[in-house]
PDB file of C-alpha atoms in Angstrom:
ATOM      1  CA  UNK V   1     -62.780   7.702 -24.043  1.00  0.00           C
ATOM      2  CA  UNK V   2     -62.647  10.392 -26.285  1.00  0.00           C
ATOM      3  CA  UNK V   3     -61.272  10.697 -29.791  1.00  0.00           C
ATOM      4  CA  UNK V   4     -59.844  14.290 -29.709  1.00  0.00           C
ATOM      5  CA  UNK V   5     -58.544  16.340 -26.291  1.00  0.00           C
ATOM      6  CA  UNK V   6     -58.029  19.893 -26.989  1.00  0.00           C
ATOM      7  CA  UNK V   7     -55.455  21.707 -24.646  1.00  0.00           C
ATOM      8  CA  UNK V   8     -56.096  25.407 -24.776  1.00  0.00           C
ATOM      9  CA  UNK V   9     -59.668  27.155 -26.040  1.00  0.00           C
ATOM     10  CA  UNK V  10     -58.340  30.184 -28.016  1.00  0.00           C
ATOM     11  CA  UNK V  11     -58.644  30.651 -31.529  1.00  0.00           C
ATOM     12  CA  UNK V  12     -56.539  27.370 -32.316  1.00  0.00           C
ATOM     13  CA  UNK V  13     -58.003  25.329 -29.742  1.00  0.00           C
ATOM     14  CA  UNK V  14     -61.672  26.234 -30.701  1.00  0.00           C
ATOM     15  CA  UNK V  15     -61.012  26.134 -33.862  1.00  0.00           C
ATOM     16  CA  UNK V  16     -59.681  22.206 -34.023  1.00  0.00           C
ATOM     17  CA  UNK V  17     -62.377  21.632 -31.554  1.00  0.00           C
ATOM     18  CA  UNK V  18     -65.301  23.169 -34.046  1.00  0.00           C
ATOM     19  CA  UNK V  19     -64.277  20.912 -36.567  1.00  0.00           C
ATOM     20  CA  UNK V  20     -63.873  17.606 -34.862  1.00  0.00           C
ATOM     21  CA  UNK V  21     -66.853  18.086 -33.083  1.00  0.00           C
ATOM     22  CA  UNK V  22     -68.697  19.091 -36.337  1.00  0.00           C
ATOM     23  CA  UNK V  23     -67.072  15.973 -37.861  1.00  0.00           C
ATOM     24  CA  UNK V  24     -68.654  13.344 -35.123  1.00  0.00           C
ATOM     25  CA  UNK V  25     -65.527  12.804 -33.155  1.00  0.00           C
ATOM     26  CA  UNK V  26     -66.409  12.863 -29.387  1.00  0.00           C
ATOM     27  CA  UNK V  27     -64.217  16.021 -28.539  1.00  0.00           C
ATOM     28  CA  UNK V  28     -63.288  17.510 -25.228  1.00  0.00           C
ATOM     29  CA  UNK V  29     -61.669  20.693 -24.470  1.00  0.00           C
ATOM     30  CA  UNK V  30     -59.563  21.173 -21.594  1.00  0.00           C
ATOM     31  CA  UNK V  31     -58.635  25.057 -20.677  1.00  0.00           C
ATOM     32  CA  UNK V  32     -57.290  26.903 -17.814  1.00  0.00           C
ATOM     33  CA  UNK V  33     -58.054  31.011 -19.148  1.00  0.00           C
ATOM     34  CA  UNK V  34     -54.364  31.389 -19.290  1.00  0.00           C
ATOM     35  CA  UNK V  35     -54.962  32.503 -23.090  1.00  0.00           C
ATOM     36  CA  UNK V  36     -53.534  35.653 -24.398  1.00  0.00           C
ATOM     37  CA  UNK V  37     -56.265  36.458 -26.796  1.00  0.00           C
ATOM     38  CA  UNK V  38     -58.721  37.105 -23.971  1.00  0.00           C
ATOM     39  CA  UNK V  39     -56.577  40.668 -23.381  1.00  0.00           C
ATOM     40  CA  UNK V  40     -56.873  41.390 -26.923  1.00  0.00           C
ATOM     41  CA  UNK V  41     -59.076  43.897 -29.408  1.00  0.00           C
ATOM     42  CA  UNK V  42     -59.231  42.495 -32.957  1.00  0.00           C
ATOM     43  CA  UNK V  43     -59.441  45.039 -35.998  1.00  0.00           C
ATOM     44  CA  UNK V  44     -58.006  42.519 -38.389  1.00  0.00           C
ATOM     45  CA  UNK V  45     -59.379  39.168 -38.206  1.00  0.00           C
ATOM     46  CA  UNK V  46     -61.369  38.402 -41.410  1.00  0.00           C
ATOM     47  CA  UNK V  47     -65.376  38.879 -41.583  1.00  0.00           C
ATOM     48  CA  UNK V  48     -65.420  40.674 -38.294  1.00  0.00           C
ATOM     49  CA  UNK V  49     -65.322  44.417 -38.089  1.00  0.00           C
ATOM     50  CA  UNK V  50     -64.417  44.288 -34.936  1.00  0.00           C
ATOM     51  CA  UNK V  51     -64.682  41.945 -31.894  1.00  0.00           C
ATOM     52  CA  UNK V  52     -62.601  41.911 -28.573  1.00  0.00           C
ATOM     53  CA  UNK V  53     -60.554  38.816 -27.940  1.00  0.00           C
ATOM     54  CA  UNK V  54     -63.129  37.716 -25.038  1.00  0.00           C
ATOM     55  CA  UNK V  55     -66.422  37.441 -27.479  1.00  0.00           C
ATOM     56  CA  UNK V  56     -64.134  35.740 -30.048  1.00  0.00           C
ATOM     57  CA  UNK V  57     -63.198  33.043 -27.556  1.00  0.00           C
ATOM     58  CA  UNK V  58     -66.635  32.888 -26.174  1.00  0.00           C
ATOM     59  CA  UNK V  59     -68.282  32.494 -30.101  1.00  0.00           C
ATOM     60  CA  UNK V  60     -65.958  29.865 -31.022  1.00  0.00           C
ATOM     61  CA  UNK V  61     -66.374  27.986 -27.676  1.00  0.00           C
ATOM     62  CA  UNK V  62     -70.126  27.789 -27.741  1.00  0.00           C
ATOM     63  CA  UNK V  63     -69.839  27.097 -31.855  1.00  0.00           C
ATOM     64  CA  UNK V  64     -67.876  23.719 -30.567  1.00  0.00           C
ATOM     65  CA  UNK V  65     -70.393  23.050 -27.463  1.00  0.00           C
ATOM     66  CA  UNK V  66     -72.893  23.235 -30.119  1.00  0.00           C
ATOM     67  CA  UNK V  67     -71.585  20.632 -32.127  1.00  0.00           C
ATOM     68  CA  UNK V  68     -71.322  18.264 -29.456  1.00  0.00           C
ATOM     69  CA  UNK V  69     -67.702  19.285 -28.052  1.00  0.00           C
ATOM     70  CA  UNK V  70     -67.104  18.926 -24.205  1.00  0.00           C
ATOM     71  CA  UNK V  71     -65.446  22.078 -21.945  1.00  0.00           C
ATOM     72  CA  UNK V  72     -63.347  21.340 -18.862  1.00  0.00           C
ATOM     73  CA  UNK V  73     -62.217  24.509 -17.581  1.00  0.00           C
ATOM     74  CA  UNK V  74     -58.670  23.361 -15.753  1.00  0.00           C
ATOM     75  CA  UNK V  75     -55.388  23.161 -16.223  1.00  0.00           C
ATOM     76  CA  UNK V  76     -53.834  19.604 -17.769  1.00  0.00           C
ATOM     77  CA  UNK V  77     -50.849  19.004 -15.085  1.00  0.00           C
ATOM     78  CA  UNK V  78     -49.843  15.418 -16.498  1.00  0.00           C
ATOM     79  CA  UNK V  79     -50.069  13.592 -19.847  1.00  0.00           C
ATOM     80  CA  UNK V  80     -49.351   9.908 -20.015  1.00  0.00           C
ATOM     81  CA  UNK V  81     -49.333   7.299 -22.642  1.00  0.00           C
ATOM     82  CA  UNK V  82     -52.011   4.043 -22.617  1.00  0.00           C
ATOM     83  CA  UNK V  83     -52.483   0.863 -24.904  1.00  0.00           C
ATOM     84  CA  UNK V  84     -55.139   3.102 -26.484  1.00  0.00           C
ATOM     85  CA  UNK V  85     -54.027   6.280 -26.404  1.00  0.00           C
ATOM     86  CA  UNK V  86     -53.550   9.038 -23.792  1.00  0.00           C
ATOM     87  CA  UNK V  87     -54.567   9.661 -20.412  1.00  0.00           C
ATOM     88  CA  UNK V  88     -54.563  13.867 -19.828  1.00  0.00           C
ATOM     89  CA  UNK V  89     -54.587  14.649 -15.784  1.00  0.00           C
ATOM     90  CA  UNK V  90     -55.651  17.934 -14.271  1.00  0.00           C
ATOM     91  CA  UNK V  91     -56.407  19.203 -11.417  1.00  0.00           C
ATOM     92  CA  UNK V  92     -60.113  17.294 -10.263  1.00  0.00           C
ATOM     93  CA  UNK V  93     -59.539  14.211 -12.303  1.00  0.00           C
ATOM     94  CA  UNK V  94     -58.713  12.572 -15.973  1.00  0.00           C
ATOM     95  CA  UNK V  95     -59.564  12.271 -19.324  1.00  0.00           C
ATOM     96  CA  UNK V  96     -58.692   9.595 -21.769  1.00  0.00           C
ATOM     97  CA  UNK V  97     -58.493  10.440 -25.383  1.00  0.00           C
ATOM     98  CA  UNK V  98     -56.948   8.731 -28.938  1.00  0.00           C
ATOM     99  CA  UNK V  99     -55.540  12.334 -30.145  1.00  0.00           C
ATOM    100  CA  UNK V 100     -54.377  14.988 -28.121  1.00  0.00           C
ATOM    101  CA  UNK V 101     -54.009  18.891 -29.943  1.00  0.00           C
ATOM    102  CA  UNK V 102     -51.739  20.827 -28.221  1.00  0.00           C
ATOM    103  CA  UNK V 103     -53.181  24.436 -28.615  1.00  0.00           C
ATOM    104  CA  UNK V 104     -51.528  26.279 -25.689  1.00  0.00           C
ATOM    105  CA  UNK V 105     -50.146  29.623 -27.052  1.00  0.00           C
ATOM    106  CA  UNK V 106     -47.111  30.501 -25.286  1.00  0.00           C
ATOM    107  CA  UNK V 107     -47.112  27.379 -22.953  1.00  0.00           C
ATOM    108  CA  UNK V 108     -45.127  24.496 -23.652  1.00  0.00           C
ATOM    109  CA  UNK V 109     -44.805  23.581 -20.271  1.00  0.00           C
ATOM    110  CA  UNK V 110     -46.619  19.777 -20.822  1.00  0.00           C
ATOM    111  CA  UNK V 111     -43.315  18.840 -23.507  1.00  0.00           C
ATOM    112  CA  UNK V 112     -41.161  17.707 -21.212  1.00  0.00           C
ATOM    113  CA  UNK V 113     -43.213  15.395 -19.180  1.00  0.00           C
ATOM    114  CA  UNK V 114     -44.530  13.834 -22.562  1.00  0.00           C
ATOM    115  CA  UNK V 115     -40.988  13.382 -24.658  1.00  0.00           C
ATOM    116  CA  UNK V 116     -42.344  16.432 -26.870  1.00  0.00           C
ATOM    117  CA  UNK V 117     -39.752  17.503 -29.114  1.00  0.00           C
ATOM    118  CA  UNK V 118     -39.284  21.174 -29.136  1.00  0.00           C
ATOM    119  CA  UNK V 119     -37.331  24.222 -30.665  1.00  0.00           C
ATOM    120  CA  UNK V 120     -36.736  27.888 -30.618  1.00  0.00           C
ATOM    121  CA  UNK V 121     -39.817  30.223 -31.348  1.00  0.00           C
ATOM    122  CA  UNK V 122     -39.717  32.634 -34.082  1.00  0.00           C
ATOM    123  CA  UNK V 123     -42.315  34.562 -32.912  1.00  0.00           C
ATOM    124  CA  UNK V 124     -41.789  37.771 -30.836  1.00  0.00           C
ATOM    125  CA  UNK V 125     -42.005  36.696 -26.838  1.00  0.00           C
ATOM    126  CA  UNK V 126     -42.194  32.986 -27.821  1.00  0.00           C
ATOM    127  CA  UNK V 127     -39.044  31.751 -26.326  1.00  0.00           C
ATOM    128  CA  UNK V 128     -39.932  27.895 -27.137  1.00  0.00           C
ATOM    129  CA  UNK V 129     -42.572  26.316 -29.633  1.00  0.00           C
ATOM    130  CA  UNK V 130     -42.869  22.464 -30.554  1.00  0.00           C
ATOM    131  CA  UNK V 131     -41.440  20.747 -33.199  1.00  0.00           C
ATOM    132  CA  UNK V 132     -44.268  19.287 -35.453  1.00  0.00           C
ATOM    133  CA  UNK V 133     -44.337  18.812 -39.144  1.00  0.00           C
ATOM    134  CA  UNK V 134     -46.472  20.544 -41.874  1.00  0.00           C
ATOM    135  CA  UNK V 135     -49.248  18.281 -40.814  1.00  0.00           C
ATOM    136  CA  UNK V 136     -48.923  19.262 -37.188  1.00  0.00           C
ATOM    137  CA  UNK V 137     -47.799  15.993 -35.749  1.00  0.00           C
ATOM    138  CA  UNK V 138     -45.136  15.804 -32.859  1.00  0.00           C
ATOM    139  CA  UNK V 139     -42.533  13.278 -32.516  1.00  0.00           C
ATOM    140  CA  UNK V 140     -45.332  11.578 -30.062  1.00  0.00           C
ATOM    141  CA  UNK V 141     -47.677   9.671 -32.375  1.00  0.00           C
ATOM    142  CA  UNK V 142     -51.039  10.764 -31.636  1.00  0.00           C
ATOM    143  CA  UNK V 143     -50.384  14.374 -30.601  1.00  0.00           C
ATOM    144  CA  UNK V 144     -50.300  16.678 -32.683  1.00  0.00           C
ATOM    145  CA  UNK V 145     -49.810  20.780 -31.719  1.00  0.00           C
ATOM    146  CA  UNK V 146     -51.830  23.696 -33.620  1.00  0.00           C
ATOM    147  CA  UNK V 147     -51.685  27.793 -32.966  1.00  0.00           C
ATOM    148  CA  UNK V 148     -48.602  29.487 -31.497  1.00  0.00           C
ATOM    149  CA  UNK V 149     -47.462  26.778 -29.851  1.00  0.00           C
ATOM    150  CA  UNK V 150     -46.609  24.741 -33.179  1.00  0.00           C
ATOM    151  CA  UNK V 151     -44.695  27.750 -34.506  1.00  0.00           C
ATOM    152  CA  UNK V 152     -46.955  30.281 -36.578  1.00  0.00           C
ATOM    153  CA  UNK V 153     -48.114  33.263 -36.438  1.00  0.00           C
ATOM    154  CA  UNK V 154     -49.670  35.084 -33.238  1.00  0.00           C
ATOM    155  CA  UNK V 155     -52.537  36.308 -35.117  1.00  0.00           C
ATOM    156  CA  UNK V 156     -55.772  35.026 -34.121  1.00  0.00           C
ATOM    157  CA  UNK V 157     -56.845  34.689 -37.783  1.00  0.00           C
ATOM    158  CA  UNK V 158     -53.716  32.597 -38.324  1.00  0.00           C
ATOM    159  CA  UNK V 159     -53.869  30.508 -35.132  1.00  0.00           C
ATOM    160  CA  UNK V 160     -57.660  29.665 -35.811  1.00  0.00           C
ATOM    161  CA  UNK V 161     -56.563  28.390 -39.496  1.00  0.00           C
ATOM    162  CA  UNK V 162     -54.347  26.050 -38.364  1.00  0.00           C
ATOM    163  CA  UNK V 163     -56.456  24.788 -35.597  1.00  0.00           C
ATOM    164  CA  UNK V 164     -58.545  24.171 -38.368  1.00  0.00           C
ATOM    165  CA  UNK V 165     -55.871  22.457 -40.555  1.00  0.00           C
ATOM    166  CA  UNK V 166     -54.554  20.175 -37.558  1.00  0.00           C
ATOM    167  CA  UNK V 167     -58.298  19.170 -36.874  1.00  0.00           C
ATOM    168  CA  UNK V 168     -58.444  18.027 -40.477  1.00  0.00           C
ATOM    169  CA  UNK V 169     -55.930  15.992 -40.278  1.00  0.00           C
ATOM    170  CA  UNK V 170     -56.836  14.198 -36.583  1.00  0.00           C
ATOM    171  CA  UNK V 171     -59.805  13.596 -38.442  1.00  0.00           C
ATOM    172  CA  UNK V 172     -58.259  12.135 -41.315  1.00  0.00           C
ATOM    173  CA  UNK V 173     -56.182  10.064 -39.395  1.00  0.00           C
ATOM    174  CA  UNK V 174     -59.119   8.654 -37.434  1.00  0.00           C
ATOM    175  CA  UNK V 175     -61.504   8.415 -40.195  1.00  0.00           C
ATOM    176  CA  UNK V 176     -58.463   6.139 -43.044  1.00  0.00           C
ATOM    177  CA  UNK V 177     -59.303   8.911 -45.210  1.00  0.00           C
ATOM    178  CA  UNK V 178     -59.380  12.573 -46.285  1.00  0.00           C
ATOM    179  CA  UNK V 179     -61.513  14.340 -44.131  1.00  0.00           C
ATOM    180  CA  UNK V 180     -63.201  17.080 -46.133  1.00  0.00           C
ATOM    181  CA  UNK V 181     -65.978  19.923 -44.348  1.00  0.00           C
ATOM    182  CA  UNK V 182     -68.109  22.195 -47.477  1.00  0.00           C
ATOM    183  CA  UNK V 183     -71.278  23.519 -46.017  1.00  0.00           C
ATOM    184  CA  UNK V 184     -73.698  24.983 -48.564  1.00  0.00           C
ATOM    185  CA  UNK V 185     -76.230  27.466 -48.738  1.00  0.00           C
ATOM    186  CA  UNK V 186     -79.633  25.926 -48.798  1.00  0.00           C
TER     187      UNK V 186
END
């Protein structure tokens, strides 16, 4: 079983996936390239001159593998509660997992199936987001929704930030206390 499943490997879903990964937490990612980033060129994203939406995904993918994360590339059809957590079907077989982060951009498809509580986007051509609270949490306990799909900002600098904000708190949850992640020159 894992402690964290990732839905969606763009700049929200790496970025949760970076940090729980980093943070111990046996991590899996679960994509199906459906991501919108992968058509885009990126002038504005913060430390980066410049860097097409393809190399970001691929960086922040293998920065996750490297910390011990898990890649599945298919896409989740089916999520189902268990006594100890979640069970996350696609299309060759399972995964089991405590927390589930819902990073799927535009796709919210998964809500209904779950009892997902969702609302209108307020993002240009995001017709439907879920509803989660500042901390990312859904009206599901134990899945919690990060990126687009949770309501902010399409920006990839954005989306990544709150991948990375969601992943703090999973981790927080899991660990009974504040989760905090300073690297340091040495």
């Amino acid at each position: 079983m894992y402690d964290v499943a990732i839905i969606g490997a763009g700049p929200a879903g790496g970025s949760a996936a970076i940090f729980t990964a980093k943070a111990g937490k046996k991590t899996v990612i679960l994509d199906s390239d459906q991501g919108v980033t992968k058509r885009a060129m990126l002038y504005n994203h913060y430390g980066v001159k410049e860097i097409t939406g393809p190399e970001l995904v691929k960086t922040g993918i293998e920065q996750a593998k490297n910390y011990g994360a898990e890649l599945i590339e298919a896409k989740v059809t089916g999520i189902s509660k268990t006594d100890k957590g979640f069970k996350l079907q696609y299309e060759n077989g399972e995964v089991e997992a405590k927390h589930i982060i819902l990073a799927t951009g535009f796709l919210t498809d998964l809500a209904e199936s779950v009892g997902l509580a969702t609302k209108p986007g307020t993002e240009p051509r995001v017709k439907t987001i879920f509803d989660v609270d500042n901390e990312g949490r859904t009206n599901v306990e134990g899945i919690w929704a990060a990126g687009t799909c949770a309501g902010v900002s399409v920006h990839t600098i954005i989306t990544a930030g709150d991948g990375a904000k969601v992943a703090i708190n999973v981790i927080s949850e899991l660990n009974s206390e504040r989760y905090v992640d300073h690297d340091v020159l040495k």
